[in-house]
Structure formats: structure tokens, C-alpha cells
PDB file of C-alpha atoms in Angstrom:
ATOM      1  CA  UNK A   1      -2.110  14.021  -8.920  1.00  0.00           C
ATOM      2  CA  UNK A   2      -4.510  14.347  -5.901  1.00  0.00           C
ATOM      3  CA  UNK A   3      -2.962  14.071  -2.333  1.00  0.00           C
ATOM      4  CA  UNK A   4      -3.513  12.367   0.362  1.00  0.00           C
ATOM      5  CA  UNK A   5      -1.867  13.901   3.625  1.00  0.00           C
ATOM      6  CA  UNK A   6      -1.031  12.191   6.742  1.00  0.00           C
ATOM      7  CA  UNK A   7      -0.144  13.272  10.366  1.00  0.00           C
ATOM      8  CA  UNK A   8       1.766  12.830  12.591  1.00  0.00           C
ATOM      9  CA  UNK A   9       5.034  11.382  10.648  1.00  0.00           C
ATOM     10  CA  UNK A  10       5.458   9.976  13.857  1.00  0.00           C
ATOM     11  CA  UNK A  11       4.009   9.028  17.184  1.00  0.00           C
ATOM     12  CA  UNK A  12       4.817   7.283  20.600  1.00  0.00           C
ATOM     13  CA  UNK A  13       2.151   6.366  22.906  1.00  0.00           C
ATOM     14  CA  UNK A  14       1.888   4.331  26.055  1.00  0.00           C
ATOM     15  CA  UNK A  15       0.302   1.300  26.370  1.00  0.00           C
ATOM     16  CA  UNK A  16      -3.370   1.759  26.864  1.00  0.00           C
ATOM     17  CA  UNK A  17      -3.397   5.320  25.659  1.00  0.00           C
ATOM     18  CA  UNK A  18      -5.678   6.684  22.796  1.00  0.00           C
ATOM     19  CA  UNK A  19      -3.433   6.616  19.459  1.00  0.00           C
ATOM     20  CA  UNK A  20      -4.821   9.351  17.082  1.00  0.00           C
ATOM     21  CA  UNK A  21      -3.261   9.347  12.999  1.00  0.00           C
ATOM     22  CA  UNK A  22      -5.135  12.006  10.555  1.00  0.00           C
ATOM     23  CA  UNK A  23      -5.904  12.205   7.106  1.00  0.00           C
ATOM     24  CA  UNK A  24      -6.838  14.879   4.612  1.00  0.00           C
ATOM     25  CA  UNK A  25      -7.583  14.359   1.159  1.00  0.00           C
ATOM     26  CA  UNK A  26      -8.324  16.624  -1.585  1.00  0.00           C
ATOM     27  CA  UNK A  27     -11.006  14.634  -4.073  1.00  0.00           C
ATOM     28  CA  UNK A  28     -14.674  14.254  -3.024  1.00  0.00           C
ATOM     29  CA  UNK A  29     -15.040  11.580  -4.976  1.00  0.00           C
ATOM     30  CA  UNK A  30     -13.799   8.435  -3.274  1.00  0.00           C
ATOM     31  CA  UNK A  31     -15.561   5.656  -2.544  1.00  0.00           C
ATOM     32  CA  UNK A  32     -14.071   4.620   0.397  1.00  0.00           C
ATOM     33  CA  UNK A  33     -11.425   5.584   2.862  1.00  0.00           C
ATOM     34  CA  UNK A  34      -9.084   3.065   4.045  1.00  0.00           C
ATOM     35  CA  UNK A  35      -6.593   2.624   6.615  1.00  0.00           C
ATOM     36  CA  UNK A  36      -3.534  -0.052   6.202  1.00  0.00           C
ATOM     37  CA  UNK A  37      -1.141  -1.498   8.689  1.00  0.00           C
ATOM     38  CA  UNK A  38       2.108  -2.636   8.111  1.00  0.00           C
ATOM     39  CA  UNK A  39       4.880  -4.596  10.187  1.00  0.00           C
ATOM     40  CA  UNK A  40       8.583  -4.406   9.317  1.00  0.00           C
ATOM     41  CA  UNK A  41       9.218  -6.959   6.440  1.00  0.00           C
ATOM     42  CA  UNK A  42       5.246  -7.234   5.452  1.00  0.00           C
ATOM     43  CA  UNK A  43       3.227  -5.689   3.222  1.00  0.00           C
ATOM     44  CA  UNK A  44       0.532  -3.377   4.417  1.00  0.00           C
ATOM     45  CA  UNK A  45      -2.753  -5.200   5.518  1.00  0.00           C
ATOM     46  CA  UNK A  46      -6.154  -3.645   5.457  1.00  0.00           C
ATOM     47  CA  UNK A  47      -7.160  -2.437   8.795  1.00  0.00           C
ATOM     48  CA  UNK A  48     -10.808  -1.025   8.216  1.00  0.00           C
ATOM     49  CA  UNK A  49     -12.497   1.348   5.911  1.00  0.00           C
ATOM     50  CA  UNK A  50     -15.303   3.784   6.031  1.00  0.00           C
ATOM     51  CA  UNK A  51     -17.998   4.657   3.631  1.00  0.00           C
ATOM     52  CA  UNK A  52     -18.101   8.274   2.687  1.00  0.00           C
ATOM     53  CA  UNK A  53     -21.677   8.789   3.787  1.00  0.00           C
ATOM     54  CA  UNK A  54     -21.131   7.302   7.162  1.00  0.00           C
ATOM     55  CA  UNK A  55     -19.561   9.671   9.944  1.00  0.00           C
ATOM     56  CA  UNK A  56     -17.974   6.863  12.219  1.00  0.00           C
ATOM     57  CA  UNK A  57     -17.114   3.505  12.071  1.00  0.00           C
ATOM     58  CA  UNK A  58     -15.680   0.709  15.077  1.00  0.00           C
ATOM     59  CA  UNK A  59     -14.138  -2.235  14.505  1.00  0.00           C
ATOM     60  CA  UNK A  60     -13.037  -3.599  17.962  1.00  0.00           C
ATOM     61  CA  UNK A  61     -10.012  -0.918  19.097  1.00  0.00           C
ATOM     62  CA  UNK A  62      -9.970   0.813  15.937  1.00  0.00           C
ATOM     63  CA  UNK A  63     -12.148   3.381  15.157  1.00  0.00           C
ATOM     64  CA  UNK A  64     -12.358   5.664  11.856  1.00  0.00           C
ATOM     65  CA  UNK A  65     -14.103   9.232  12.226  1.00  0.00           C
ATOM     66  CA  UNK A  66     -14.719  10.898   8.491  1.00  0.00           C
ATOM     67  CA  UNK A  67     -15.399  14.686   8.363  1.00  0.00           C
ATOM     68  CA  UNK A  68     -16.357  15.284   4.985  1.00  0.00           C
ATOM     69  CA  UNK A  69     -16.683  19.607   5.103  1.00  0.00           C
ATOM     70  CA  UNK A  70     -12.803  19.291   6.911  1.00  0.00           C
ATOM     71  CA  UNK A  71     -11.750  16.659   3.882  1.00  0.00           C
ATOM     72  CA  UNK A  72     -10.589  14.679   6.704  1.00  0.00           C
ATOM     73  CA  UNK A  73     -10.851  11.394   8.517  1.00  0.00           C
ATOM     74  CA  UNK A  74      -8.770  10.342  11.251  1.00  0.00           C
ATOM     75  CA  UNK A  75      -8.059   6.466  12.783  1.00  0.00           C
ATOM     76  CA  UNK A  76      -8.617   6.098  16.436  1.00  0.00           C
ATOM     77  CA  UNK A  77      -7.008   3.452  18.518  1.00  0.00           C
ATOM     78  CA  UNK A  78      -8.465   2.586  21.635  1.00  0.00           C
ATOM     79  CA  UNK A  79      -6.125   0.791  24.164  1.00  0.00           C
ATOM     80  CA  UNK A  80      -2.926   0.730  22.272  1.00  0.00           C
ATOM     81  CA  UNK A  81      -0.756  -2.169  22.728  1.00  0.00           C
ATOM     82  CA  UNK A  82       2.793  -2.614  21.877  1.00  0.00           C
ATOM     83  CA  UNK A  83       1.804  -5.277  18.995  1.00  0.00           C
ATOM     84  CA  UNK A  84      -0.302  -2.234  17.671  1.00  0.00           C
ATOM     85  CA  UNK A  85       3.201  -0.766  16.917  1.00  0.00           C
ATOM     86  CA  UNK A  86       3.512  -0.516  13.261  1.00  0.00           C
ATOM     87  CA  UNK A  87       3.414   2.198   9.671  1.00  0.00           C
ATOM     88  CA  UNK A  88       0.352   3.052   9.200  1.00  0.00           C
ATOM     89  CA  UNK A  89      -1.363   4.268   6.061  1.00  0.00           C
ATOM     90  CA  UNK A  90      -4.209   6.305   4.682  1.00  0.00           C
ATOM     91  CA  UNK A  91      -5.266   5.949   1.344  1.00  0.00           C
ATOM     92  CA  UNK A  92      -7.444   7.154  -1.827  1.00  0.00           C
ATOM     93  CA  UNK A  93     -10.025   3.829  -1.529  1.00  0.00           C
ATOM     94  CA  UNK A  94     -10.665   4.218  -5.629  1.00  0.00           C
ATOM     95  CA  UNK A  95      -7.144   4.942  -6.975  1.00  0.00           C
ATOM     96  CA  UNK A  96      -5.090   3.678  -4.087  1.00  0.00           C
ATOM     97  CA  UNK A  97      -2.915   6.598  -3.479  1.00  0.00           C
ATOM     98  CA  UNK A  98      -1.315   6.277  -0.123  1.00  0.00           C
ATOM     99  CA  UNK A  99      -0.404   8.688   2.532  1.00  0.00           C
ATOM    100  CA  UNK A 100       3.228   8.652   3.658  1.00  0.00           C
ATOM    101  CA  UNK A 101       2.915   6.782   6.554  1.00  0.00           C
ATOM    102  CA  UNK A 102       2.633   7.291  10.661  1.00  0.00           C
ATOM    103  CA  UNK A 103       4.969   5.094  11.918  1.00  0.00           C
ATOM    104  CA  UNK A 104       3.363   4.239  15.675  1.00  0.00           C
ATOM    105  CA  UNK A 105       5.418   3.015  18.626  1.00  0.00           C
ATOM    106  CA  UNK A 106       3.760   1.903  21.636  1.00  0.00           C
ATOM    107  CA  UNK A 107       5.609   1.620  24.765  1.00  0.00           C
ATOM    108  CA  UNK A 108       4.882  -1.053  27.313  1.00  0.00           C
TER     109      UNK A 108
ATOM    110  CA  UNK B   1      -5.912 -19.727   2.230  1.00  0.00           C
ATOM    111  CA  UNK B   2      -2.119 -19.078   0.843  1.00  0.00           C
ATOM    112  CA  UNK B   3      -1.540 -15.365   0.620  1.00  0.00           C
ATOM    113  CA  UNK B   4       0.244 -13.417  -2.656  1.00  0.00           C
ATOM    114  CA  UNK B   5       3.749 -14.956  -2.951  1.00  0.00           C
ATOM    115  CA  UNK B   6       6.744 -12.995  -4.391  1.00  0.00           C
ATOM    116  CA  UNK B   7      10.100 -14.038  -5.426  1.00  0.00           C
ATOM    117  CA  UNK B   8      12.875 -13.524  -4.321  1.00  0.00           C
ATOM    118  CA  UNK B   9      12.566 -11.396  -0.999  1.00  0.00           C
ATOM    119  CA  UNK B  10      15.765  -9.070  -1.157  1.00  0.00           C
ATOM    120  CA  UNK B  11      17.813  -8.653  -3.868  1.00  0.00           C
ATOM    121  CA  UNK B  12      21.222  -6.723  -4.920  1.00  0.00           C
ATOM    122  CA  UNK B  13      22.410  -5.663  -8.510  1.00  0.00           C
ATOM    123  CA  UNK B  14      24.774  -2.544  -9.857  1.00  0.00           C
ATOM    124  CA  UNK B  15      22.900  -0.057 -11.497  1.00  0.00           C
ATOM    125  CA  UNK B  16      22.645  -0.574 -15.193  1.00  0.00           C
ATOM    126  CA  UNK B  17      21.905  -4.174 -14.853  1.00  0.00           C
ATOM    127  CA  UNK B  18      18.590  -5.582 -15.035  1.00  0.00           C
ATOM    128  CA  UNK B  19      16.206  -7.357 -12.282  1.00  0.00           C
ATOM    129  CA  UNK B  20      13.167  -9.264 -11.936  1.00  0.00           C
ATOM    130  CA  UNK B  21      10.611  -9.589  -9.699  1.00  0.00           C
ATOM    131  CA  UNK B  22       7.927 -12.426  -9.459  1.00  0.00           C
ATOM    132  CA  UNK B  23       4.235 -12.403  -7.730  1.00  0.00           C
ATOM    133  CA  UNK B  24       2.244 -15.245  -7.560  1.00  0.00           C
ATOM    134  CA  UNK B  25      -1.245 -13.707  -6.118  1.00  0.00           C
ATOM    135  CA  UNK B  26      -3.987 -15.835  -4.474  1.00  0.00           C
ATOM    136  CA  UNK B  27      -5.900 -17.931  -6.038  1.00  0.00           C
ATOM    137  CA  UNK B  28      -8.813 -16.907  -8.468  1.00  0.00           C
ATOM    138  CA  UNK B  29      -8.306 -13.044  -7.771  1.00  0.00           C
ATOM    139  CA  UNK B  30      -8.611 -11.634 -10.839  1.00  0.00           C
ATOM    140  CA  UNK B  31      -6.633  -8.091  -9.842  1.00  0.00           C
ATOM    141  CA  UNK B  32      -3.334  -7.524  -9.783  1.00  0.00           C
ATOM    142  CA  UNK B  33      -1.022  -4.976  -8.790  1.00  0.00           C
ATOM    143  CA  UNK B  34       2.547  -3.783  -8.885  1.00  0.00           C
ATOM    144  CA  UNK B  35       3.746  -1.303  -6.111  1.00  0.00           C
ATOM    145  CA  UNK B  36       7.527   0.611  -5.365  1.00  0.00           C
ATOM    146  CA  UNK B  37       7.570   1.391  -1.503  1.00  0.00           C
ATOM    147  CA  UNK B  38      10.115   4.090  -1.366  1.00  0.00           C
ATOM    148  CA  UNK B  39      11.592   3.526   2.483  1.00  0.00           C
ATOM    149  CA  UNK B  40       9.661   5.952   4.599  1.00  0.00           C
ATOM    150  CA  UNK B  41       6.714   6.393   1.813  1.00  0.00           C
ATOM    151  CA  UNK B  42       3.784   5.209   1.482  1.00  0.00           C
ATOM    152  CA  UNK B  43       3.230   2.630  -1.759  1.00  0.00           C
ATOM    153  CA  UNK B  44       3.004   3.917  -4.938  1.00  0.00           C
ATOM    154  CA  UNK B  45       1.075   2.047  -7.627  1.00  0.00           C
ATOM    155  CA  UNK B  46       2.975   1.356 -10.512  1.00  0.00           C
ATOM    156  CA  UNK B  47       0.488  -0.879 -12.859  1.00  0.00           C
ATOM    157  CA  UNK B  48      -2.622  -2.985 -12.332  1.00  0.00           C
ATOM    158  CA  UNK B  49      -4.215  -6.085 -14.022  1.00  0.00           C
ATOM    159  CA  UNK B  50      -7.431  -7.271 -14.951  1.00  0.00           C
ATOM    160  CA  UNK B  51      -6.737 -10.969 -15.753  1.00  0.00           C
ATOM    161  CA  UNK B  52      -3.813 -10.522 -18.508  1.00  0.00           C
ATOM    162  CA  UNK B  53      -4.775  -6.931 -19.736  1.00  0.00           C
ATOM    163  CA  UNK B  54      -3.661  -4.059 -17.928  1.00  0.00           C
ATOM    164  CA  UNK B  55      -6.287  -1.385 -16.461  1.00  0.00           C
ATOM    165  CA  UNK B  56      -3.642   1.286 -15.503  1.00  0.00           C
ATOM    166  CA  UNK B  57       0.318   1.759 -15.901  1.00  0.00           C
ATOM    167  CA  UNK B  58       0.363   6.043 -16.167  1.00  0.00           C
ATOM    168  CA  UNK B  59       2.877   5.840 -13.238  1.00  0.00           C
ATOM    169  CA  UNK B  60       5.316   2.920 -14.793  1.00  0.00           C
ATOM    170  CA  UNK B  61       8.117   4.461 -15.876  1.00  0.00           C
ATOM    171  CA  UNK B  62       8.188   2.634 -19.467  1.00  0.00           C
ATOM    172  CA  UNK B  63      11.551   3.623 -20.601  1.00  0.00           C
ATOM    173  CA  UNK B  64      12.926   1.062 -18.041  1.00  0.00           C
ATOM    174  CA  UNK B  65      10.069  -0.962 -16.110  1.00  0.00           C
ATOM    175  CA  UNK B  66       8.135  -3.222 -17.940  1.00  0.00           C
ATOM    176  CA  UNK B  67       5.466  -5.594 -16.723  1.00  0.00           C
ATOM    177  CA  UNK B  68       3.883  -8.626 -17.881  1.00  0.00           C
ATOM    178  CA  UNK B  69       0.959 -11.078 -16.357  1.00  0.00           C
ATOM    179  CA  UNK B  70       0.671 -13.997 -18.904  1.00  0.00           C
ATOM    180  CA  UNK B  71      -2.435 -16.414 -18.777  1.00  0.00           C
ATOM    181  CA  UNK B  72      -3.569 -13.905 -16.127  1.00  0.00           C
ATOM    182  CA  UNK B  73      -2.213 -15.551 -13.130  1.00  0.00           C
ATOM    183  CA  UNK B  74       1.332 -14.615 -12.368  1.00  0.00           C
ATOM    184  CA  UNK B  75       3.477 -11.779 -12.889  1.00  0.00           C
ATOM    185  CA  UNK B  76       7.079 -10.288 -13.612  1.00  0.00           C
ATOM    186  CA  UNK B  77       8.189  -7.042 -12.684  1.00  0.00           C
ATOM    187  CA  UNK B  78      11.123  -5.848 -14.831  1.00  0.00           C
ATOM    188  CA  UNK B  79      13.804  -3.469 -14.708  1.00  0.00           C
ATOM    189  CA  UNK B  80      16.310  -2.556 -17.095  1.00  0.00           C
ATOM    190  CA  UNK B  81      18.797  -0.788 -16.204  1.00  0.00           C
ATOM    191  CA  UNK B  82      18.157  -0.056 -13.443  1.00  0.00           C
ATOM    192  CA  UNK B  83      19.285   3.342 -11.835  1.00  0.00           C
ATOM    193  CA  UNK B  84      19.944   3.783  -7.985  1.00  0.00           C
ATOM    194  CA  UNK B  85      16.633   5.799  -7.501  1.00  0.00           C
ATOM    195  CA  UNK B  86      15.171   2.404  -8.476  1.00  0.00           C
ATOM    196  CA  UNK B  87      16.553   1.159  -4.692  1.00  0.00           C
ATOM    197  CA  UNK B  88      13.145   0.139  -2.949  1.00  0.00           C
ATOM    198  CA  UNK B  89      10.312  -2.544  -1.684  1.00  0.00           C
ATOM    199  CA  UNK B  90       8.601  -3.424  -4.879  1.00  0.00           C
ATOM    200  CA  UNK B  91       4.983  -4.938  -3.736  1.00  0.00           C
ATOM    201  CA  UNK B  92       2.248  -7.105  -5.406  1.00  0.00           C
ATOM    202  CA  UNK B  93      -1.406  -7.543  -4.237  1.00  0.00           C
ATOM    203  CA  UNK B  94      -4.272  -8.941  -5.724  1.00  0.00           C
ATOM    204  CA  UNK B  95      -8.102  -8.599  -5.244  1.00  0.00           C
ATOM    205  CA  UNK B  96     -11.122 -10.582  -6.390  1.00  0.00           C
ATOM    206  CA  UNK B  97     -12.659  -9.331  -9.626  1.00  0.00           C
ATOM    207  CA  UNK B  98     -15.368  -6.704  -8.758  1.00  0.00           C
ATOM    208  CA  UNK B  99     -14.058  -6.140  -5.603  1.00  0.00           C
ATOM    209  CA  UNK B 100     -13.138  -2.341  -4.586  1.00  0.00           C
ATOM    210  CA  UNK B 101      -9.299  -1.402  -5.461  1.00  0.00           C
ATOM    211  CA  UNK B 102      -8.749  -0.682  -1.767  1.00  0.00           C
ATOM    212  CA  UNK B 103      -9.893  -4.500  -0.651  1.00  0.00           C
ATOM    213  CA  UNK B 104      -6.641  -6.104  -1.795  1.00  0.00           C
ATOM    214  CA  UNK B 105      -3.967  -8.384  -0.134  1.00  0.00           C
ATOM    215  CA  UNK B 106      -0.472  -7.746   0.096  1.00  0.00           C
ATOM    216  CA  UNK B 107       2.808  -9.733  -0.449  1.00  0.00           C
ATOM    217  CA  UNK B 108       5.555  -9.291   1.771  1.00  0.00           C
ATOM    218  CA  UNK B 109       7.283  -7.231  -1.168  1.00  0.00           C
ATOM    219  CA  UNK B 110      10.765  -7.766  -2.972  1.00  0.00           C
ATOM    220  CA  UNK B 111      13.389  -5.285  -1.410  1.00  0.00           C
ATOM    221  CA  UNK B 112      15.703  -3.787  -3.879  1.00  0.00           C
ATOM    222  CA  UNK B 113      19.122  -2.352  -3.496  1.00  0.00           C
ATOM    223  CA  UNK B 114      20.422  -0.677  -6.426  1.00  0.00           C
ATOM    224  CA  UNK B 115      24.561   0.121  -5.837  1.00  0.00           C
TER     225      UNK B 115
END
């Protein structure tokens, strides 16, 4: 089954610093890559998602960067807060095969 | 707009009994889906629906899980017997019809302890 692999495993940041996650996949034929958040006792919620043809895309804080020669894209959090603390997953936008999570703590 | 409901929200058997799990997804998606969160894993899809008929179920472990989405709306998750490996979050999320897989909403999951 094709991968998806996601690092760090785990990462603290303080507030208002730049929290980086990465993502490398193995197929070239997804559709679209998407990143998930998820709180303690939720289920994960779509964050944002990029198009494979596009090489960045912002959605206020959040950014996603796709390298398509490295097989990887990476999310980008501008200004972390501590309610940004939270698991969060990559996945395989066509099949829906998740990474195994970056759990991100944010200190105040 | 209500989100995906799921019944009940933590639950405790011995192994070799049985369990199930409901999901009520949101209105007039079309999509459903099944996922076991091990802890510290990401989700892993276990079947999906397209109304009542199911598109995919190659990672349901048939011998013991079994699924069913009558009338196309909601959905049981079943396990029997169930084994202590079984011990997880068990997810549903649904999507509009023609929407991409990855576009889908989330329930707040059913979390299993096998003893």
C-alpha cells in the first residue's frame, strides 16, 4: 500500500513562532494533498489542501508548500498560537491514506 | 448545519463479545465512511459508501467487522468478536456526492476498549 510519511512525530513551539510539519508521499498520482487537524476527543477537520500543479498555497496562518521532484509538501504555520495546539495529519487526497500524525504543542 | 453524529461515544466490552457502532452523517451527503484511529496513528479507512452500496472495504477485516448503510443514510459498524487489537477510535465522515474523498466531515468517533 503506498505511504504517506510524516515529520516530526512531535513538535513544541512558542507562541508566535513558525510551526513547520512535512510530508512525503510515494504516488504521483493524487489529486490533492490535504492537511487535517484534530483536537483531543474530535475527529480530524480539514485544514486546507493544495492542488498538485500549484507550488504554494495560504489560507490565513496556514500555508502548504508542494515540491513535486522531492515527493514532498510541507504545512507552514505562521504565528502559532496555543489553540493551534493539536495532531495533525497529512494525507493521500484520492484514497485517504493518512500520515501518522505530528502532534503540535504550542507554548504560551 | 448539524455535523456527522455517532453513537455511543466510548464504549467497553471483553474480547470475544460483539459491539456496535452507529453514524448518522449530515444531511444529503451521499458518502460515507468508516475509520479505526489506532491511538497515536493516523485514521485508517476501513469501508466507504456510495448511498447504500459500498465503493471500497479491501481494508475491513471481514472475518469479524461487518458494515451496513441501509436506505443509504445511516450506518452500523459491527464487530464480532472482537479481539483486543480491535481497542481504538472508530470514526465516520461523510461527503457530498461528487465531492473529492479528501473534502469530508468528521464525527467525533466512538472510542473502543477491548479488555
Amino acid at each position: 500500500q503506498q505511504q504517506v510519511k510524516q515529520s516530526p512525530q512531535s513538535l513544541i513551539v512558542q507562541k508566535g513562532g513558525i510551526s513547520i510539519i512535512n510530508c512525503a508521499y510515494e504516488n504521483t498520482a493524487f489529486d490533492y494533498f490535504p492537511w487535517y487537524q484534530q483536537f483531543p476527543g474530535k475527529g480530524p477537520a480539514l485544514l486546507i489542501a493544495i492542488r498538485p500543479d500549484v507550488s504554494e498555497k495560504k489560507e490565513g496562518r496556514f500555508t502548504i508548500s508542494f515540491n513535486k521532484s522531492a515527493k514532498q509538501f510541507s504545512l507552514h504555520i505562521m504565528d502559532s498560537q496555543p489553540g493551534d495546539s493539536a495532531t495533525y495529519f497529512c494525507a493521500d487526497g484520492g484514497k485517504l491514506i493518512f500520515g501518522q500524525g505530528t502532534e503540535l504543542s504550542v507554548k504560551p | 448545519e448539524a455535523g456527522v453524529a455517532q453513537s455511543p461515544r466510548y464504549k467497553i466490552i471483553e474480547k470475544r463479545q460483539s459491539v456496535a457502532f452507529w453514524c448518522n452523517p449530515i444531511s444529503g451527503h451521499a458518502t460515507l465512511y468508516w475509520y479505526q484511529q489506532i491511538l497515536g496513528q493516523g485514521p485508517k479507512l476501513l469501508i466507504q459508501f456510495q448511498n447504500n452500496g459500498v465503493v471500497d472495504d479491501s481494508q475491513l477485516p471481514k472475518d469479524r467487522f461487518s458494515a451496513e448503510r441501509l436506505k443509504g443514510v445511516d450506518s452500523t459498524l459491527k464487530i464480532q468478536p472482537a479481539k483486543l487489537e480491535d481497542s481504538a477510535v472508530y470514526l465516520c465522515a461523510s461527503s457530498l456526492a461528487g465531492r473529492a474523498a479528501y473534502e469530508q466531515f468528521f464525527g467525533p468517533g466512538t472510542r473502543l476498549t477491548v479488555l
